Amino acid sequence: MRPLQSEVEQRGARIFEIVDQHPESLFSKAGFYQRLMALSMRDEQFKAQLFRLVDVLPSLRKSGDIVEHLDEYFADMRNGFTAFIHTGVRLARIVPWVSGPVLRWNVSGMARQFIAGKNPDDLMKTLRKRRAQKIGFTVDLLGEAVVSETEADKYAARCLDLLETLARETRGWTDPLGRNSELFPVVNLSVKISALYSQMNPADPAGAIAHLVPKLQPILRRARELGAFINFDMESYAHKNTTLELFKKIFTEEEFKDWPHAGIVVQVYLRDSEADLRHLIDWGRARGTRFAVRLVKGAYWDYETIKSRQNGWDCPVYFQKPESDVNFETLTRLLLENESIVTAAFGSHNVRSIAHAQALADELGIDRSRFEFQLLYGMAGPIKRALVEMGYRVREYCPVGELLPGMSYLVRRLLENTSNEGFLRAKFAENVSATELLRDPNELVRRDGPGSATQATTTTPVANEDRHRKNGASLDTAPGDTYQNSPLVNFVYKESQDKMRAALREVRGRFGEKYPLVIGGEKVWTDKLTPSVNPSAPKEIVGYVPEGGIPEAERAVKVARSGFGKWSQTPLEERARLLERAAAIMERRRYELSAVEVFEVGKPWAEADGDIREAMDFCRFYAAQMRRLGRPRLTQHVPGEDSYQHYWPRGVALVIAPWNFPTAILCGMASAALVTGNTVIMKPSEQSIICAAMLMQVFEEAGVPPGVLNFLSGHGSVIGAHLVDHKDIDLIAFTGSREVGLKIWESAGITRPGQRELKHVVCEMGGKNAMIVDSDADLDEAIVDSIYSAFGYQGQKCSALSRLIVLEENYDRVMERLLSAAASLRIGNPEEPGIVVGPVIDEAAYRRILDYIEIGKTEATLAYQAKDVPPHGYFVPPTIFTGVKPNMRIAREEIFGPVLSVLKVRDLDEALEVANGTDYALTGGFFSRSPANIERIKAQLEAGNVYINRSCTGAIVGRHPFGGFKMSGGGTKAGGEDYLLQFLLPRVVTENVTRHGFAPEETQQYRDEFLWPKR
């Protein structure tokens, strides 16, 4: 056995020996809490429902509501405790005025196990008790979800107030150990960086730091004056790099450069944590002043893994717990070997990790008074006592705050306590042996390594170490999935930010270039050029495209018609590969295409990238769907007869696309038409002609045959109307306004002289989308997602939120946070990262939206309107109206801009009546934590896409097939499995295969395509 391992085991055994002298259960609060936690560890379904109830409870004001939620969460339980639970619910219904408060009191008791106090006075009682036990403190202010600058300013003020209170109340306190006390001030405050700035954006670390430095300076200045210590907490991975850069920047400033009482957290479950720590140590040596690092495992594992899988990103955390344990020990050594510049605080309840740090410090000759152990308040009490008895410095992480803002913290602690892999559960609930608990985690990683049976059953995400890495992206396919979306660009990484900035410079450098029409594979120019302007700076011309007229339209129809015969008989595999090549080219040109959208249609970085991602997804998804649909399929197994259904393309397709998703929607409709064997005339919006020209370049490079795809630009009222009425147009795919869509629908119903086919119309129009906020909604989520749904991309999405319907019980709380969140939005040129609200598309839209705002002022109450907007460009201030009634114009008509109407309703009945009471049915949303109400919304909300507890925008191909009904469209679903059928004609071929009473015994389910001549 290695000497260090032997020493670790000896020290661990000593800790366990002291722990066992004072036996304690995992859950130090007996009774109700202990029984619930014990049950939750035996039943995962019960655990999930229990934690959801705990999460919602503080927002429930009435006893009857508490009992209703109790029933809804546990009504379907099927386990050994079902009878007990149902009996409790029935009793609770009889006397809700008693049972509701009792339940709330018990859950508050659960919270009090982990929350050191609800206010500073309450906190001091706890800290005095801990002082008597020779345990120090670091205090964390609960309230992590800051949605506005008003809330951020309140958090900063609370930090200052808490510093004053702690300094005053601990005057005369000394360090328990005495030795090296200058490294460990008594007053220690942990600060959440995201709580100081509501608009943090991973793509814009510099912008965030510029806002955060002036907010932090007064806190740091006062902490230094008071002799206190400030620690920067680490939160989600999205904010990690910004937090690290902020720490280094502010503590390199002259005022704080020589101050040693500052620290930062490093989360060892992150794969790049070792690199981060090495950079910090190098920075510290260059700075020349000691600083501290708190080493922790990390508390957001579930969030990080879910988020990365949703976005197709490479997961930033280790998949196996032993990997994190190994890394903890690796970084422990790195910290202790650099003790001359960095003070280590080991934040762990794992006795193996603690014993390893002790043994390694002794091996390196580091006195035990020069580092400390930090453990969470309310957890691992016996371990704290053991460490104190052994002569080590111990500090408790003490959250302080009210129950409501503390719920996310409480749920994380409950999850940690009941985790299958948690050390505390293993020791104090399952009595795992000391020998097993002190094993070298390297052995466990090897045992559970890639490809082993253990890993296959214990690791939730795909853990392939050879995964594709690009811009932080992972293209792993989850088991059972048949299609994988393209990853979004992860702007957390500096490499991605730099590529986007370079693309913006490159695209700006070619402003004013001319791009041709493409008809029959030939570049076509006309006498008149159409300029495309930058809506952020209308004097800037992004580029020019010739204006096509009737002659160009006729030429496009002619070449498309002549090319149809050959293209329709091209094997589906060739057509599918064309789309996949186009997707690969868009992947290669991704940043360039995104940059064009930033300039031409005013999309922020992430919105532009999302549009390019959607275009790639359409190509790959429709290619896969055509392979599924394209082969003739046997209708029934009947002896002596073969009957196969298959599809023919319709003919010449006219694709008319909008400007708000200039690449994705145009590409989606065009690629659907192409892969199904139709020839296509692409007619983009006049406002997004450069994006369309780029898309045409992509398909030309991909090898689309001449005449199969034609790019035609011009006035919709001229060439659009002419082509819609044309006898040789067989299919029209349109996305745009209700006014134009209904005209197309009507015109397509008229049969023209010489017309051979009934025209088929795929018509997707607008919406007047509603979001309902229930009385028990999580407002941290509801406010953030409502603001994004209403004002993201200036509200210029057919899916955007335009009506926020709030139940009166929750109305005041919602409005207070909503208005301050809207006031915190960053408005400006989307060329800059971090901008949420940019310009509207053009002057006509600008004036139309401002006219609607004036209408709103006469109909309702102007509750908020942004004042600080850029003076040049088509910038409309985000605007919110209250006192809105369902019959008002601003509540009925599509505005297509950053204007939100808020309607107050009595109950969910009225909310549904209002939500469903419009001409549209595109998207709708609902925020609630009531399972019964959620099920009702799923059944009754009239919308093509219903979103629960998330934003109502951002549909993803394959995952959220998109489209509405009523006046929002004809019921088609772009990005869905049945979408391609809109571009096809079904056909059945039946053959009698009986000859003189003999027939083949078996008939294939699928056969090759019907192609002639055969290839």
XYZ file of C-alpha atoms in Angstrom, residues 199-670:
472
model
C -28.120 40.866 -17.505
C -25.111 38.557 -17.435
C -24.586 37.020 -20.858
C -21.938 34.350 -21.477
C -21.145 35.919 -24.852
C -20.283 39.243 -23.227
C -17.974 38.766 -20.245
C -16.422 42.202 -20.770
C -19.829 43.882 -20.618
C -20.750 41.995 -17.462
C -17.447 42.853 -15.798
C -17.888 46.521 -16.687
C -21.211 46.520 -14.834
C -20.049 44.360 -11.917
C -16.823 46.132 -10.959
C -18.503 49.373 -9.782
C -21.081 47.328 -7.838
C -18.427 45.254 -6.107
C -16.004 48.050 -5.274
C -18.040 49.529 -2.370
C -18.541 46.048 -0.888
C -14.848 45.192 -1.117
C -13.808 48.614 0.146
C -16.007 48.334 3.216
C -14.952 44.730 3.830
C -11.321 45.796 3.843
C -12.044 48.638 6.251
C -13.840 46.215 8.576
C -11.154 43.545 8.346
C -13.545 41.097 6.696
C -13.009 38.423 4.054
C -14.931 38.290 0.740
C -15.382 35.084 -1.208
C -16.710 34.900 -4.786
C -19.117 31.964 -5.030
C -19.213 29.952 -8.240
C -22.559 29.113 -9.814
C -23.502 27.649 -13.184
C -20.910 26.947 -15.863
C -22.326 29.705 -18.051
C -21.009 32.297 -15.566
C -17.780 30.550 -14.619
C -15.406 32.290 -17.026
C -16.892 35.713 -16.316
C -16.544 35.157 -12.564
C -12.903 34.119 -12.919
C -12.047 37.097 -15.112
C -13.887 39.473 -12.797
C -11.972 38.148 -9.791
C -8.638 38.605 -11.509
C -9.505 42.050 -12.859
C -10.832 43.623 -9.675
C -8.081 42.233 -7.452
C -5.419 43.479 -9.840
C -6.685 47.046 -9.410
C -4.353 49.239 -7.393
C -6.829 49.614 -4.533
C -7.143 45.863 -3.933
C -3.919 44.495 -5.383
C -2.258 44.071 -1.982
C -5.365 42.820 -0.108
C -5.068 39.116 0.759
C -8.541 38.545 2.203
C -10.297 37.561 -1.005
C -11.144 34.145 -2.322
C -12.927 32.309 -5.094
C -14.536 28.906 -5.523
C -13.250 26.183 -7.850
C -15.721 23.383 -8.652
C -13.879 20.115 -9.131
C -16.695 18.392 -11.016
C -15.824 20.649 -13.959
C -13.477 19.093 -16.480
C -11.545 22.325 -16.943
C -11.186 23.075 -13.219
C -7.509 22.090 -13.076
C -6.655 24.480 -15.909
C -8.645 27.217 -14.176
C -6.818 26.672 -10.883
C -3.403 26.707 -12.549
C -4.272 29.999 -14.254
C -5.404 31.440 -10.929
C -2.161 30.403 -9.244
C -0.089 31.908 -12.066
C -2.145 35.104 -11.761
C -1.662 35.151 -7.985
C 2.089 34.855 -8.284
C 2.180 37.671 -10.841
C -0.017 39.781 -8.532
C 2.300 39.060 -5.628
C -0.375 38.852 -2.932
C -1.923 35.823 -1.230
C -5.497 34.877 -2.080
C -7.770 31.978 -1.166
C -9.487 29.164 -3.050
C -12.434 27.190 -1.722
C -12.363 23.750 -3.334
C -15.828 22.193 -3.694
C -17.331 19.317 -5.664
C -20.076 21.492 -7.223
C -23.842 21.750 -6.662
C -25.296 22.065 -10.169
C -24.537 18.646 -11.664
C -28.125 17.897 -12.699
C -28.591 21.333 -14.237
C -25.327 21.210 -16.172
C -25.960 17.749 -17.603
C -29.551 18.552 -18.616
C -28.621 21.900 -20.171
C -25.719 20.494 -22.157
C -27.801 17.616 -23.515
C -30.644 19.950 -24.499
C -28.278 22.175 -26.477
C -26.052 19.439 -27.880
C -23.015 20.705 -25.980
C -20.115 18.769 -24.612
C -21.003 18.291 -20.941
C -18.677 20.386 -18.742
C -18.931 18.092 -15.702
C -17.614 14.626 -15.008
C -20.235 11.939 -15.404
C -19.023 9.715 -12.558
C -18.728 10.857 -8.953
C -15.361 9.069 -8.437
C -13.943 11.192 -11.268
C -14.814 14.316 -9.284
C -13.306 12.752 -6.146
C -10.068 12.032 -8.003
C -9.972 15.582 -9.315
C -10.599 16.933 -5.803
C -7.459 15.150 -4.643
C -5.486 16.317 -7.682
C -6.426 19.936 -7.007
C -5.844 19.498 -3.285
C -2.233 18.687 -4.093
C -2.007 21.634 -6.486
C -3.287 23.999 -3.789
C -1.041 22.702 -1.036
C 2.047 22.676 -3.271
C 1.393 26.373 -3.889
C 0.578 27.247 -0.279
C 3.017 30.132 -0.369
C 0.571 32.139 -2.515
C -2.847 30.536 -2.039
C -4.768 29.688 1.120
C -6.787 26.518 0.757
C -10.300 25.937 2.046
C -11.484 22.370 1.471
C -15.249 22.305 1.092
C -16.331 18.694 1.425
C -18.280 16.330 3.671
C -16.424 13.337 2.231
C -14.136 11.959 4.938
C -11.877 10.414 2.293
C -11.333 13.858 0.703
C -10.803 15.460 4.120
C -8.368 12.808 5.288
C -6.449 13.052 2.012
C -6.004 16.800 2.482
C -4.791 16.258 6.060
C -2.325 13.548 5.088
C -0.976 15.445 2.095
C -0.510 18.631 4.131
C 1.549 16.698 6.670
C 3.579 15.075 3.911
C 4.351 18.546 2.511
C 5.147 19.971 5.954
C 2.243 22.441 5.999
C 0.956 23.346 9.424
C -2.722 22.495 9.941
C -3.436 26.087 10.949
C -2.641 27.358 7.432
C -5.710 25.864 5.732
C -9.276 25.153 6.755
C -12.206 22.849 6.148
C -15.568 24.271 5.156
C -18.820 22.358 5.576
C -22.439 23.291 5.026
C -24.649 24.486 7.828
C -27.066 21.785 8.953
C -25.050 18.908 7.539
C -22.308 16.568 8.808
C -22.308 17.856 12.392
C -20.302 14.903 13.750
C -17.604 15.426 11.134
C -17.287 19.083 12.128
C -16.923 18.118 15.772
C -14.276 15.532 14.880
C -12.243 18.049 12.898
C -12.382 20.594 15.729
C -11.289 17.943 18.210
C -8.368 17.051 15.912
C -7.185 20.671 15.959
C -8.260 21.805 12.493
C -9.917 25.083 11.592
C -13.560 24.541 10.614
C -15.870 27.048 8.964
C -19.571 26.633 8.238
C -21.227 27.888 5.061
C -24.283 29.635 6.541
C -27.107 30.734 4.247
C -29.371 33.464 5.575
C -32.711 34.546 4.168
C -36.434 33.983 4.003
C -37.917 30.635 3.007
C -39.297 31.683 -0.403
C -36.011 32.870 -1.958
C -34.230 30.023 -0.214
C -36.172 27.203 -1.800
C -33.738 26.489 -4.621
C -30.951 26.221 -2.057
C -33.062 23.979 0.160
C -33.932 21.614 -2.688
C -30.243 21.342 -3.668
C -29.385 20.377 -0.089
C -32.173 17.812 0.021
C -30.933 16.338 -3.246
C -27.401 16.226 -1.885
C -28.544 14.470 1.293
C -30.569 11.842 -0.556
C -28.301 11.310 -3.570
C -27.518 7.681 -4.294
C -23.826 8.574 -4.536
C -23.675 10.999 -1.597
C -21.092 10.369 1.117
C -23.373 11.469 3.950
C -26.112 9.082 2.886
C -23.597 6.251 2.619
C -22.159 6.889 6.087
C -25.086 8.048 8.171
C -28.069 6.365 6.496
C -26.700 3.185 4.927
C -23.817 2.486 7.325
C -21.320 1.679 4.570
C -18.051 0.473 6.082
C -15.166 2.844 6.739
C -12.917 0.682 4.578
C -15.194 1.167 1.572
C -15.672 4.884 2.238
C -11.910 5.466 2.414
C -11.027 3.642 -0.806
C -8.847 5.433 -3.333
C -11.337 6.923 -5.852
C -8.915 6.076 -8.676
C -9.842 2.435 -8.121
C -13.518 3.245 -8.434
C -13.021 5.148 -11.690
C -11.171 2.203 -13.157
C -13.886 -0.193 -12.004
C -16.590 2.065 -13.406
C -14.587 3.067 -16.471
C -15.785 3.504 -20.052
C -17.353 0.405 -21.497
C -17.909 -1.394 -18.202
C -21.238 -2.857 -17.211
C -21.322 -0.696 -14.108
C -20.982 2.473 -16.100
C -23.707 1.452 -18.483
C -26.184 1.211 -15.638
C -25.084 4.125 -13.468
C -24.168 6.864 -15.898
C -27.134 8.785 -17.223
C -25.579 10.834 -20.064
C -23.559 9.342 -22.853
C -19.968 9.371 -21.644
C -17.966 8.743 -24.769
C -14.564 10.314 -24.229
C -13.955 10.506 -27.979
C -16.969 12.738 -28.528
C -16.831 15.326 -31.290
C -15.719 18.672 -29.899
C -16.350 21.892 -31.736
C -17.391 25.173 -30.102
C -18.108 23.137 -26.997
C -20.450 20.920 -29.009
C -21.188 17.244 -28.645
C -22.911 15.314 -31.398
C -23.568 12.217 -29.314
C -26.909 10.588 -30.040
C -28.936 9.514 -27.020
C -30.025 5.855 -27.041
C -33.234 5.418 -29.012
C -33.004 8.750 -30.792
C -33.319 8.641 -34.575
C -32.360 12.239 -35.188
C -29.942 14.559 -33.430
C -30.228 18.337 -33.649
C -27.203 20.414 -34.534
C -25.595 21.928 -31.430
C -25.952 25.614 -30.723
C -22.727 27.578 -30.598
C -21.734 27.866 -26.954
C -20.671 31.469 -26.469
C -19.317 30.629 -23.022
C -16.043 29.902 -24.775
C -13.717 32.702 -25.824
C -12.934 30.836 -29.037
C -16.589 31.091 -30.070
C -16.732 34.769 -29.153
C -13.583 35.490 -31.164
C -14.921 33.642 -34.223
C -18.120 35.653 -34.126
C -16.276 38.950 -33.842
C -14.014 37.970 -36.742
C -17.063 37.063 -38.852
C -18.693 40.402 -38.081
C -15.552 42.219 -39.177
C -15.337 40.160 -42.370
C -18.988 40.688 -43.309
C -18.802 44.402 -42.539
C -15.785 44.568 -44.815
C -17.883 43.511 -47.808
C -20.806 45.874 -47.240
C -22.227 47.131 -50.517
C -21.416 44.021 -52.584
C -23.886 42.963 -55.281
C -25.403 39.468 -55.379
C -27.184 38.118 -58.492
C -30.488 36.409 -58.956
C -30.035 32.780 -59.997
C -32.422 31.348 -62.595
C -31.747 28.057 -64.351
C -28.254 27.989 -62.881
C -27.356 31.334 -64.468
C -26.563 34.602 -62.710
C -29.174 37.173 -63.664
C -28.920 40.967 -63.383
C -31.582 43.588 -64.015
C -31.582 47.352 -64.516
C -32.595 48.016 -60.916
C -30.794 47.016 -57.723
C -32.548 46.618 -54.381
C -30.465 47.801 -51.425
C -30.615 45.923 -48.122
C -29.955 48.218 -45.188
C -28.723 47.645 -41.665
C -31.728 48.436 -39.402
C -29.358 49.456 -36.610
C -27.777 52.044 -38.915
C -30.017 52.595 -41.982
C -27.346 54.547 -43.830
C -25.266 51.365 -44.075
C -25.972 49.157 -47.096
C -25.346 45.497 -46.343
C -25.605 44.605 -50.019
C -27.588 44.802 -53.247
C -29.657 42.275 -55.185
C -31.273 42.881 -58.580
C -34.998 43.544 -58.512
C -36.759 40.903 -60.535
C -39.894 41.612 -62.512
C -42.463 39.691 -64.536
C -39.936 38.600 -67.231
C -37.660 37.075 -64.575
C -40.632 35.426 -62.894
C -41.736 33.849 -66.196
C -38.231 32.660 -66.881
C -38.007 31.093 -63.427
C -41.285 29.217 -63.900
C -40.177 27.986 -67.305
C -36.837 26.557 -66.144
C -38.406 25.079 -63.014
C -41.067 23.372 -65.094
C -38.554 21.986 -67.569
C -36.288 20.754 -64.768
C -39.077 19.020 -62.887
C -39.166 15.856 -64.990
C -35.567 14.865 -64.337
C -35.467 16.043 -60.707
C -38.679 14.225 -59.815
C -37.103 10.996 -61.091
C -33.842 11.549 -59.229
C -33.417 8.864 -56.540
C -34.417 10.085 -53.109
C -30.966 9.258 -51.740
C -29.349 11.781 -54.094
C -31.865 14.423 -53.073
C -31.310 13.677 -49.376
C -27.547 13.910 -49.767
C -27.929 17.304 -51.427
C -29.585 18.595 -48.260
C -26.938 17.042 -46.049
C -24.167 18.646 -48.110
C -25.943 21.987 -47.770
C -26.111 21.527 -43.988
C -22.387 20.761 -43.876
C -21.605 23.913 -45.857
C -23.754 25.996 -43.512
C -21.869 24.442 -40.594
C -18.589 25.530 -42.161
C -19.896 29.049 -42.850
C -21.912 29.251 -39.643
C -20.371 32.362 -38.116
C -20.386 34.203 -41.433
C -24.067 33.453 -42.032
C -24.899 34.495 -38.471
C -23.011 37.755 -38.924
C -25.027 38.542 -42.057
C -28.216 38.137 -40.032
C -26.922 40.428 -37.292
C -26.428 43.176 -39.844
C -29.302 42.601 -42.251
C -32.192 41.792 -39.900
C -30.898 42.975 -36.514
C -30.635 39.614 -34.744
C -28.533 39.317 -31.574
C -25.698 36.802 -31.665
C -27.485 33.850 -30.101
C -30.684 34.467 -32.087
C -28.719 34.574 -35.348
C -26.857 31.382 -34.508
C -30.137 29.726 -33.573
C -31.519 30.569 -37.002
C -28.550 29.004 -38.801
C -28.779 25.973 -36.516
C -32.462 25.610 -37.440
C -31.664 25.780 -41.159
C -29.110 22.994 -40.785
C -31.598 20.995 -38.756
C -34.266 21.352 -41.411
C -31.887 19.981 -44.036
C -30.783 16.997 -41.982
C -34.217 16.255 -40.553
C -36.007 16.382 -43.898
C -33.304 14.247 -45.481
C -33.894 11.627 -42.799
C -37.677 11.896 -43.134
C -37.529 11.479 -46.909
C -35.577 8.276 -46.482
C -38.377 7.082 -44.222
C -41.199 8.153 -46.545
C -39.629 7.662 -49.916
C -39.635 3.894 -50.362
C -42.928 2.354 -51.510
C -44.623 0.607 -48.576
C -46.929 -2.405 -48.687
C -50.445 -1.415 -47.620
C -51.584 -4.886 -46.515
C -50.318 -8.446 -46.685
C -52.828 -10.093 -49.048
C -52.000 -13.357 -50.847
C -51.701 -12.944 -54.602
C -51.637 -9.134 -54.613
C -48.952 -6.518 -54.133
C -50.278 -3.087 -53.264
C -47.716 -0.381 -52.550
C -48.305 3.222 -51.526
C -45.685 5.760 -52.418
C -45.424 9.468 -53.225
C -44.841 11.685 -56.213
C -43.757 15.313 -55.989
C -46.377 17.911 -56.807
C -44.463 19.939 -59.394
C -43.173 23.517 -59.247
C -43.120 24.983 -55.753
C -43.159 28.700 -54.995
C -41.559 29.424 -51.633
C -42.370 32.820 -50.118
C -40.489 33.422 -46.895
C -40.417 36.174 -44.230
C -37.472 38.222 -42.995
C -37.658 37.393 -39.270
C -36.092 33.920 -39.667
C -34.384 34.752 -42.940
C -32.292 31.614 -43.365
C -34.187 29.004 -41.359
C -37.704 29.420 -42.734
C -36.567 29.986 -46.311
C -34.270 26.986 -46.098
C -36.897 24.866 -44.339
C -39.598 25.366 -46.957
C -37.181 25.165 -49.884
